[in-house]
CSV table of C-alpha atoms and ligand atoms in Angstrom, one decimal:
chain,number,residue,atom,x,y,z
N,1,MET,CA,0.0,0.0,0.0
N,2,ASP,CA,1.4,3.4,-0.9
N,3,ARG,CA,2.1,5.9,1.9
N,4,LYS,CA,-0.2,8.6,0.6
N,5,ASN,CA,-3.2,6.3,0.4
N,6,ALA,CA,-2.4,4.7,3.8
N,7,SER,CA,-2.3,8.1,5.4
N,8,LYS,CA,-5.6,9.2,3.8
N,9,ILE,CA,-7.3,6.1,5.3
N,10,LEU,CA,-5.5,6.1,8.7
N,11,HIS,CA,-6.0,9.8,9.3
N,12,HIS,CA,-9.0,11.1,7.4
N,13,LEU,CA,-11.4,8.4,6.1
N,14,ASP,CA,-14.9,8.6,7.5
N,15,GLU,CA,-14.1,11.2,10.1
N,16,GLU,CA,-15.6,14.3,8.5
N,17,ASN,CA,-18.3,16.2,10.3
N,18,LEU,CA,-17.9,14.6,13.7
N,19,PRO,CA,-20.2,16.1,16.3
N,20,PHE,CA,-19.1,19.4,17.9
N,21,GLY,CA,-16.0,19.5,15.6
N,22,ALA,CA,-14.4,16.7,17.7
N,23,VAL,CA,-11.1,15.5,16.2
N,24,THR,CA,-11.5,11.9,17.4
N,25,PRO,CA,-14.7,9.9,16.9
N,26,PRO,CA,-17.1,9.6,19.8
N,27,ILE,CA,-17.4,6.3,21.7
N,28,PHE,CA,-21.1,5.3,21.1
N,29,GLN,CA,-21.4,3.5,24.4
N,30,THR,CA,-24.9,2.3,23.8
N,31,SER,CA,-26.4,-1.2,23.6
N,32,ILE,CA,-29.6,-0.3,21.8
N,33,PHE,CA,-30.7,2.2,19.1
N,34,THR,CA,-34.2,3.6,19.1
N,35,PHE,CA,-36.7,4.2,16.3
N,36,LYS,CA,-39.2,7.0,15.6
N,37,ASP,CA,-41.9,4.7,14.4
N,38,PHE,CA,-43.1,1.1,13.7
N,39,ASP,CA,-41.9,1.1,10.0
N,40,SER,CA,-38.3,2.2,10.7
N,41,PHE,CA,-38.1,-0.3,13.6
N,42,SER,CA,-39.4,-3.1,11.4
N,43,GLU,CA,-37.0,-2.2,8.6
N,44,ALA,CA,-34.0,-2.3,10.9
N,45,ILE,CA,-35.0,-5.8,12.3
N,46,SER,CA,-35.3,-7.2,8.8
N,47,ASN,CA,-32.0,-5.7,7.6
N,48,GLU,CA,-29.7,-5.8,10.7
N,49,VAL,CA,-26.5,-6.1,8.6
N,50,ASN,CA,-27.1,-2.5,7.3
N,51,SER,CA,-28.7,-1.0,10.4
N,52,TYR,CA,-28.1,0.3,13.9
N,53,LEU,CA,-30.4,-1.9,16.0
N,54,TYR,CA,-28.3,-3.5,18.8
N,55,THR,CA,-24.5,-3.3,19.5
N,56,ARG,CA,-24.2,-7.1,19.2
N,57,GLY,CA,-24.6,-6.3,15.5
N,58,ASN,CA,-23.5,-2.8,14.4
N,59,ASN,CA,-22.2,0.2,16.3
N,60,PRO,CA,-21.1,3.5,14.8
N,61,THR,CA,-17.7,3.7,16.5
N,62,VAL,CA,-17.0,0.1,15.5
N,63,ASN,CA,-18.1,0.9,11.9
N,64,ILE,CA,-15.7,3.8,11.5
N,65,LEU,CA,-12.9,1.5,12.4
N,66,GLU,CA,-14.2,-1.3,10.0
N,67,LYS,CA,-14.3,1.1,7.1
N,68,LYS,CA,-10.7,2.0,7.6
N,69,LEU,CA,-9.6,-1.6,7.9
N,70,ALA,CA,-11.6,-2.6,4.8
N,71,ALA,CA,-10.0,0.3,2.8
N,72,LEU,CA,-6.5,-0.5,4.1
N,73,GLU,CA,-6.8,-4.2,2.9
N,74,HIS,CA,-8.5,-3.2,-0.5
N,75,GLY,CA,-11.6,-5.1,0.6
N,76,GLU,CA,-15.3,-4.0,0.3
N,77,LYS,CA,-16.2,-4.6,3.9
N,78,ALA,CA,-14.7,-5.5,7.3
N,79,LYS,CA,-16.1,-7.0,10.5
N,80,LEU,CA,-14.4,-6.4,13.8
N,81,LEU,CA,-14.6,-9.3,16.3
N,82,GLY,CA,-13.7,-9.9,19.9
N,83,SER,CA,-10.3,-11.6,19.1
N,84,GLY,CA,-8.2,-12.7,16.2
N,85,VAL,CA,-9.3,-16.3,16.9
N,86,ALA,CA,-12.9,-15.2,16.6
N,87,ALA,CA,-12.2,-13.7,13.2
N,88,ILE,CA,-10.4,-16.9,12.1
N,89,SER,CA,-13.1,-19.3,13.4
N,90,SER,CA,-16.0,-17.3,12.1
N,91,SER,CA,-14.6,-17.0,8.7
N,92,ILE,CA,-13.8,-20.7,8.5
N,93,LEU,CA,-17.2,-21.8,10.0
N,94,ALA,CA,-19.2,-19.7,7.6
N,95,PHE,CA,-18.0,-21.7,4.6
N,96,VAL,CA,-18.1,-25.3,5.8
N,97,LYS,CA,-20.6,-28.0,6.8
N,98,SER,CA,-20.2,-31.6,7.8
N,99,HIS,CA,-18.1,-33.8,5.5
N,100,ASP,CA,-16.3,-30.9,3.9
N,101,HIS,CA,-12.5,-30.6,3.7
N,102,ILE,CA,-10.0,-27.8,4.4
N,103,VAL,CA,-6.5,-27.5,3.1
N,104,CYS,CA,-4.4,-25.5,5.6
N,105,VAL,CA,-0.7,-24.5,6.1
N,106,LYS,CA,1.0,-26.7,8.7
N,107,ASP,CA,2.7,-24.0,10.6
N,108,CYS,CA,-0.4,-21.8,11.0
N,109,TYR,CA,-1.2,-20.1,14.3
N,110,SER,CA,-1.6,-22.7,17.1
N,111,TRP,CA,-5.3,-22.1,17.8
N,112,THR,CA,-6.1,-22.3,14.1
N,113,LYS,CA,-4.6,-25.7,14.2
N,114,THR,CA,-6.6,-26.7,17.3
N,115,LEU,CA,-9.8,-25.5,15.6
N,116,LEU,CA,-9.1,-27.9,12.7
N,117,GLU,CA,-7.7,-30.8,14.7
N,118,LYS,CA,-10.1,-30.8,17.6
N,119,TYR,CA,-13.2,-28.6,17.1
N,120,LEU,CA,-14.1,-29.2,13.5
N,121,ARG,CA,-13.5,-32.9,13.7
N,122,ARG,CA,-16.5,-33.1,16.0
N,123,PHE,CA,-18.6,-32.1,13.0
N,124,GLU,CA,-16.7,-34.5,10.7
N,125,ILE,CA,-15.0,-31.7,8.9
N,126,ASP,CA,-11.7,-33.0,7.6
N,127,HIS,CA,-8.4,-31.2,6.8
N,128,THR,CA,-5.0,-31.7,5.2
N,129,PHE,CA,-2.0,-29.8,6.4
N,130,VAL,CA,0.5,-28.7,3.8
N,131,GLU,CA,4.0,-27.1,4.0
N,132,GLY,CA,2.6,-24.5,1.7
N,133,THR,CA,5.8,-23.5,-0.1
N,134,ASP,CA,5.0,-25.5,-3.3
N,135,VAL,CA,1.7,-24.9,-5.1
N,136,GLU,CA,1.8,-28.4,-6.6
N,137,GLU,CA,1.6,-29.8,-3.0
N,138,ILE,CA,-1.5,-27.7,-2.4
N,139,LYS,CA,-3.0,-28.8,-5.7
N,140,ALA,CA,-2.4,-32.5,-4.8
N,141,ALA,CA,-4.1,-32.0,-1.4
N,142,ILE,CA,-7.4,-30.7,-2.9
N,143,ARG,CA,-10.3,-33.1,-2.8
N,144,PRO,CA,-13.8,-32.9,-4.4
N,145,ASN,CA,-15.2,-31.7,-1.1
N,146,THR,CA,-12.5,-29.1,-0.3
N,147,LYS,CA,-14.2,-25.8,0.5
N,148,ILE,CA,-11.4,-23.7,2.0
N,149,ILE,CA,-7.7,-23.2,1.4
N,150,TYR,CA,-6.4,-21.5,4.6
N,151,LEU,CA,-3.1,-19.6,4.4
N,152,GLU,CA,-0.7,-17.7,6.6
N,153,SER,CA,2.1,-16.1,4.7
N,154,PRO,CA,4.6,-15.9,6.3
N,155,THR,CA,3.9,-18.3,9.1
N,156,THR,CA,4.9,-16.7,12.4
N,157,PHE,CA,7.5,-19.1,13.9
N,158,THR,CA,9.1,-20.7,10.8
N,159,PHE,CA,8.4,-17.8,8.3
N,160,LYS,CA,7.4,-19.9,5.4
N,161,LEU,CA,5.6,-18.2,2.5
N,162,GLN,CA,2.9,-19.2,0.0
N,163,ASN,CA,2.6,-18.0,-3.5
N,164,LEU,CA,-0.7,-16.0,-3.1
N,165,ARG,CA,-1.3,-15.3,-6.8
N,166,GLU,CA,-1.0,-18.9,-7.9
N,167,ILE,CA,-2.9,-20.3,-5.1
N,168,ALA,CA,-5.8,-17.8,-5.6
N,169,ARG,CA,-5.9,-18.7,-9.3
N,170,LEU,CA,-6.0,-22.5,-8.5
N,171,ALA,CA,-8.7,-22.0,-5.9
N,172,LYS,CA,-10.9,-19.9,-8.2
N,173,GLU,CA,-10.7,-22.5,-10.9
N,174,LYS,CA,-12.1,-25.1,-8.4
N,175,GLY,CA,-14.6,-22.8,-6.6
N,176,ILE,CA,-12.7,-23.0,-3.3
N,177,LYS,CA,-12.7,-20.1,-0.8
N,178,THR,CA,-9.2,-18.7,0.1
N,179,ILE,CA,-8.6,-17.2,3.6
N,180,ILE,CA,-5.3,-15.7,4.7
N,181,ASP,CA,-4.0,-14.6,8.1
N,182,ASN,CA,-2.2,-11.4,7.3
N,183,THR,CA,-1.4,-10.4,10.8
N,184,TRP,CA,2.4,-10.4,10.3
N,185,SER,CA,2.7,-8.2,7.3
N,186,THR,CA,-0.2,-5.8,8.1
N,187,PRO,CA,-1.9,-4.1,5.1
N,188,ILE,CA,1.0,-1.6,5.1
N,189,PHE,CA,3.3,-4.3,3.6
N,190,GLN,CA,1.0,-6.9,2.0
N,191,ASN,CA,-2.5,-6.7,0.4
N,192,PRO,CA,-3.6,-10.3,-0.3
N,193,ILE,CA,-6.9,-9.3,-1.9
N,194,ASP,CA,-4.8,-7.7,-4.8
N,195,PHE,CA,-3.5,-11.2,-5.5
N,196,GLY,CA,-7.0,-12.7,-5.7
N,197,ILE,CA,-7.4,-14.0,-2.1
N,198,ASP,CA,-11.0,-13.9,-0.9
N,199,LEU,CA,-10.8,-13.2,2.8
N,200,VAL,CA,-8.1,-11.6,5.0
N,201,VAL,CA,-8.1,-12.1,8.8
N,202,HIS,CA,-6.0,-10.2,11.3
N,203,SER,CA,-5.4,-10.4,15.0
N,204,ALA,CA,-5.8,-6.7,15.9
N,205,SER,CA,-4.2,-7.5,19.2
N,206,LYS,CA,-0.9,-7.2,17.4
N,207,TYR,CA,0.1,-4.2,15.2
N,208,PHE,CA,-3.3,-2.6,14.8
N,209,GLY,CA,-3.7,-2.0,18.5
N,210,GLY,CA,0.1,-1.7,18.7
N,211,HIS,CA,0.4,-1.2,22.5
N,212,SER,CA,-0.2,-4.6,24.0
N,213,ASP,CA,-3.3,-3.4,25.7
N,214,LEU,CA,-6.2,-5.0,23.9
N,215,VAL,CA,-7.5,-8.2,22.2
N,216,ALA,CA,-9.5,-8.1,18.9
N,217,GLY,CA,-9.7,-9.4,15.4
N,218,VAL,CA,-11.0,-8.5,12.0
N,219,VAL,CA,-12.1,-10.2,8.8
N,220,ILE,CA,-12.1,-8.3,5.5
N,221,GLY,CA,-13.4,-9.4,2.1
N,222,SER,CA,-16.3,-8.9,-0.3
N,223,GLU,CA,-19.5,-7.4,1.0
N,224,GLU,CA,-21.3,-10.7,0.2
N,225,ASP,CA,-18.8,-12.8,2.2
N,226,VAL,CA,-18.5,-10.5,5.2
N,227,ASN,CA,-22.3,-10.1,5.3
N,228,LEU,CA,-22.6,-13.9,5.4
N,229,ILE,CA,-20.1,-14.1,8.2
N,230,PHE,CA,-22.1,-11.4,10.1
N,231,GLU,CA,-25.4,-13.2,9.7
N,232,THR,CA,-24.4,-16.8,10.2
N,233,GLU,CA,-21.5,-16.6,12.7
N,234,PHE,CA,-21.1,-13.1,14.2
N,235,LEU,CA,-24.7,-12.6,15.4
N,236,ASN,CA,-25.0,-16.2,16.5
N,237,ILE,CA,-21.7,-16.9,18.3
N,238,GLY,CA,-21.4,-13.4,19.7
N,239,ALA,CA,-17.7,-12.6,19.8
N,240,VAL,CA,-18.7,-9.0,19.8
N,241,PRO,CA,-16.2,-6.1,20.2
N,242,ASP,CA,-17.3,-3.2,22.4
N,243,PRO,CA,-17.2,0.5,21.2
N,244,PHE,CA,-14.3,1.4,23.5
N,245,LEU,CA,-12.2,-1.5,22.1
N,246,ALA,CA,-12.8,-0.1,18.6
N,247,TRP,CA,-11.9,3.4,19.7
N,248,LEU,CA,-8.6,2.1,21.2
N,249,ILE,CA,-7.8,0.4,17.9
N,250,LEU,CA,-8.6,3.6,16.0
N,251,ARG,CA,-6.1,5.4,18.3
N,252,GLY,CA,-3.5,2.7,17.6
N,253,LEU,CA,-4.0,3.0,13.8
N,254,ARG,CA,-3.0,6.7,13.9
N,255,THR,CA,0.6,5.5,14.2
N,256,LEU,CA,0.4,2.2,12.3
N,257,GLN,CA,2.4,3.4,9.3
N,258,VAL,CA,5.2,5.1,11.3
N,259,ARG,CA,5.4,2.2,13.7
N,260,MET,CA,5.6,-0.4,10.8
N,261,GLU,CA,8.4,1.5,9.1
N,262,ARG,CA,10.3,1.7,12.3
N,263,HIS,CA,9.7,-2.1,13.1
N,264,TYR,CA,11.0,-2.9,9.6
N,265,GLU,CA,14.1,-0.7,9.9
N,266,ASN,CA,14.9,-2.1,13.3
N,267,ALA,CA,14.2,-5.7,12.4
N,268,MET,CA,16.6,-5.4,9.4
N,269,LYS,CA,19.4,-3.9,11.5
N,270,VAL,CA,19.0,-6.5,14.3
N,271,ALA,CA,18.6,-9.4,11.9
N,272,SER,CA,21.7,-8.4,9.9
N,273,PHE,CA,23.7,-8.2,13.2
N,274,LEU,CA,22.5,-11.7,14.2
N,275,GLU,CA,23.1,-13.2,10.8
N,276,ASN,CA,26.8,-12.5,11.3
N,277,HIS,CA,27.0,-13.7,14.9
N,278,GLU,CA,29.1,-16.8,15.6
N,279,LYS,CA,26.5,-18.2,18.1
N,280,VAL,CA,23.6,-18.0,15.6
N,281,LYS,CA,23.1,-20.7,13.0
N,282,ARG,CA,20.6,-18.8,10.9
N,283,VAL,CA,18.2,-15.9,11.0
N,284,ILE,CA,14.7,-16.6,9.5
N,285,TYR,CA,13.4,-13.2,8.2
N,286,PRO,CA,11.7,-13.2,4.8
N,287,LEU,CA,13.1,-9.8,3.8
N,288,LEU,CA,16.7,-10.9,4.2
N,289,LYS,CA,18.4,-12.1,1.0
N,290,SER,CA,19.4,-15.3,2.8
N,291,HIS,CA,15.8,-16.4,3.3
N,292,PRO,CA,15.1,-19.3,0.9
N,293,GLN,CA,11.9,-17.5,-0.4
N,294,TYR,CA,13.4,-14.0,-0.5
N,295,LYS,CA,12.4,-13.5,-4.2
N,296,LEU,CA,8.7,-14.4,-3.5
N,297,ALA,CA,8.8,-12.2,-0.3
N,298,ALA,CA,10.1,-9.2,-2.3
N,299,GLU,CA,7.3,-9.8,-4.9
N,300,GLN,CA,4.4,-10.1,-2.4
N,301,MET,CA,5.5,-7.7,0.3
N,302,SER,CA,6.9,-4.2,0.3
N,303,GLY,CA,8.5,-4.6,3.7
N,304,GLY,CA,8.4,-6.7,6.9
N,305,SER,CA,7.4,-6.4,10.5
N,306,GLY,CA,9.3,-6.8,13.7
N,307,LEU,CA,8.9,-10.5,14.2
N,308,PHE,CA,11.5,-13.2,13.2
N,309,SER,CA,13.2,-16.3,14.5
N,310,ILE,CA,16.8,-17.2,15.0
N,311,GLU,CA,18.2,-20.7,15.2
N,312,LEU,CA,20.9,-20.9,17.8
N,313,LYS,CA,23.9,-23.2,17.1
N,314,THR,CA,23.4,-24.9,20.5
N,315,SER,CA,20.6,-27.3,21.1
N,316,ASP,CA,21.5,-27.6,24.8
N,317,ILE,CA,18.4,-26.6,26.8
N,318,GLU,CA,20.5,-25.1,29.6
N,319,LYS,CA,22.2,-22.7,27.1
N,320,ILE,CA,18.9,-21.7,25.6
N,321,LYS,CA,17.7,-20.9,29.1
N,322,ILE,CA,20.8,-18.9,29.9
N,323,PHE,CA,20.4,-16.9,26.6
N,324,THR,CA,16.7,-16.2,27.4
N,325,ASN,CA,17.3,-15.3,31.0
N,326,SER,CA,20.3,-13.0,30.2
N,327,LEU,CA,18.2,-10.7,28.0
N,328,ARG,CA,17.3,-7.6,29.9
N,329,LEU,CA,15.3,-5.6,27.3
N,330,PHE,CA,13.5,-8.4,25.6
N,331,LYS,CA,10.6,-9.5,27.8
N,332,LYS,CA,9.6,-13.1,28.0
N,333,ALA,CA,6.0,-13.3,26.8
N,334,VAL,CA,3.6,-14.6,24.1
N,335,SER,CA,2.1,-12.4,21.4
N,336,TRP,CA,3.8,-9.5,19.7
N,337,GLY,CA,3.1,-6.4,17.7
N,338,GLY,CA,3.4,-3.9,20.6
N,339,TYR,CA,6.0,-1.2,21.0
N,340,GLU,CA,8.2,-3.5,23.1
N,341,SER,CA,10.7,-6.2,22.3
N,342,LEU,CA,10.0,-9.8,23.2
N,343,VAL,CA,11.6,-13.2,23.3
N,344,PHE,CA,9.8,-16.6,22.9
N,345,PRO,CA,12.0,-19.7,22.7
N,346,TYR,CA,10.3,-22.6,20.8
N,347,ALA,CA,11.4,-24.9,23.6
N,348,VAL,CA,9.1,-23.1,26.1
N,349,VAL,CA,6.2,-24.9,24.4
N,350,HIS,CA,7.9,-28.0,22.9
N,351,PRO,CA,10.6,-29.1,25.2
N,352,ASP,CA,11.6,-32.1,22.9
N,353,SER,CA,15.1,-31.8,21.7
N,354,SER,CA,14.5,-34.1,18.7
N,355,ASP,CA,12.0,-31.5,17.3
N,356,PRO,CA,13.7,-29.9,14.3
N,357,ASN,CA,12.6,-26.5,15.6
N,358,PHE,CA,14.0,-27.0,19.1
N,359,SER,CA,16.8,-24.4,18.8
N,360,LEU,CA,14.5,-21.7,17.4
N,361,VAL,CA,14.1,-18.5,19.4
N,362,ARG,CA,11.5,-16.0,18.2
N,363,LEU,CA,12.2,-12.3,18.7
N,364,HIS,CA,9.9,-9.4,18.4
N,365,ILE,CA,11.8,-6.3,17.6
N,366,GLY,CA,10.1,-3.3,19.2
N,367,LEU,CA,10.4,0.4,18.7
N,368,GLU,CA,13.4,0.9,20.9
N,369,SER,CA,16.7,2.1,19.5
N,370,SER,CA,18.2,-0.8,17.4
N,371,GLU,CA,21.6,-0.1,19.0
N,372,LEU,CA,20.2,-0.8,22.5
N,373,LEU,CA,18.6,-4.0,21.3
N,374,ILE,CA,21.8,-5.2,19.6
N,375,GLU,CA,23.8,-4.5,22.8
N,376,ASP,CA,21.4,-6.5,24.8
N,377,LEU,CA,21.4,-9.5,22.3
N,378,SER,CA,25.2,-9.3,22.1
N,379,GLN,CA,25.7,-9.6,25.9
N,380,ALA,CA,23.2,-12.4,26.2
N,381,LEU,CA,24.8,-14.4,23.3
N,382,SER,CA,28.2,-13.9,24.9
N,383,LYS,CA,26.9,-15.9,27.9
N,384,ILE,CA,26.5,-19.1,25.9
C,401,PLP,C1,-2.1,-13.7,17.9
C,401,PLP,C2,-2.4,-14.3,16.6
C,401,PLP,C3,-3.7,-14.8,16.3
C,401,PLP,C4,-4.8,-14.8,17.3
C,401,PLP,O1,-5.2,-13.6,17.6
C,401,PLP,P1,-5.9,-13.2,19.1
C,401,PLP,O2,-6.2,-11.8,18.9
C,401,PLP,O3,-4.9,-13.5,20.1
C,401,PLP,O4,-7.1,-14.1,19.2
C,401,PLP,C5,-3.9,-15.3,15.0
C,401,PLP,N1,-3.0,-15.3,14.1
C,401,PLP,C6,-1.7,-14.9,14.3
C,401,PLP,C7,-0.7,-15.0,13.3
C,401,PLP,C8,-1.4,-14.4,15.6
C,401,PLP,O5,-0.2,-14.0,15.8
């Protein structure tokens, strides 16, 4: 997305003529909306998707944010939900029924995997996990009952990419819905709808919020698809965001572009430092020339975010612990996308040293000075 358009959307779209000349949108903290007569009341009930009736459906503060997110992703419509996981589950559930099949990337977000492996199995909805790096592999996994190809490019621990244009073309030929988790790139760096992908989901808890103080999600796509999700999943399951949550995300979005540019610059500096460090086997960041899919990354993305993994040369759990515990500025936590730097060793979740990813350590490069972060990593690496 070009800077001028992003700025127009982030700073101006749908914020003309706010009451009393207010510069920020009001928080419409109301559960119900009232009607002047029988007919307008009846019309709203029969057409809830386009009306203000009850805040479990639409709310004006939430809608201002949704318009911005739809425009940023080049989609027709967006729906904000109570979490990224709610956005993922609602957009999958809306397009499957019993005995259908889903093709999904193997290294997808952990709760996406759980949804397919545990939850959807209860309804006899089957799946095939694919590496995702080869379109032929995806083609081979498609069955007559495949309804969804679910992507995450790049994946957020192993940073594997999928060829969005080719997969979208393949899916369209076969009438299969494509959904992508675009949380890592944000629309600042990657717009999957431009490549033909149908639906884009995000965890807004990451860069959209940007301050590690909220949990939310969004799905963006055609008006038809998003309205279907609204009517069949959103209203029924009720993962509803409240107006204040939407307002916090609107506030976060004011700085989305400047933050992303800084995350990218910092990540490149820190990644380049680590790439040349004797204790580090490899750095897995798609925008580094050393990444096996760099060419595809450069075609699909105009930049990268602050999250990447390193593989340490050691596979001694004690040394992985010493490295982690020696970091002073990188906080030990899940999630990412805030202003702060974080460390997440793979072994925290999978303490099995025969796992090929055992020595991976995921870093989130925050908005601090890159010199500070490099100093911190340098002293921690010197301890192992
Ligand atoms: C965090 C995350 C999610 C889940 O989002 P929540 O807001 O935590 O529910 C989904 N996908 C990716 C890639 C994530 O990092």
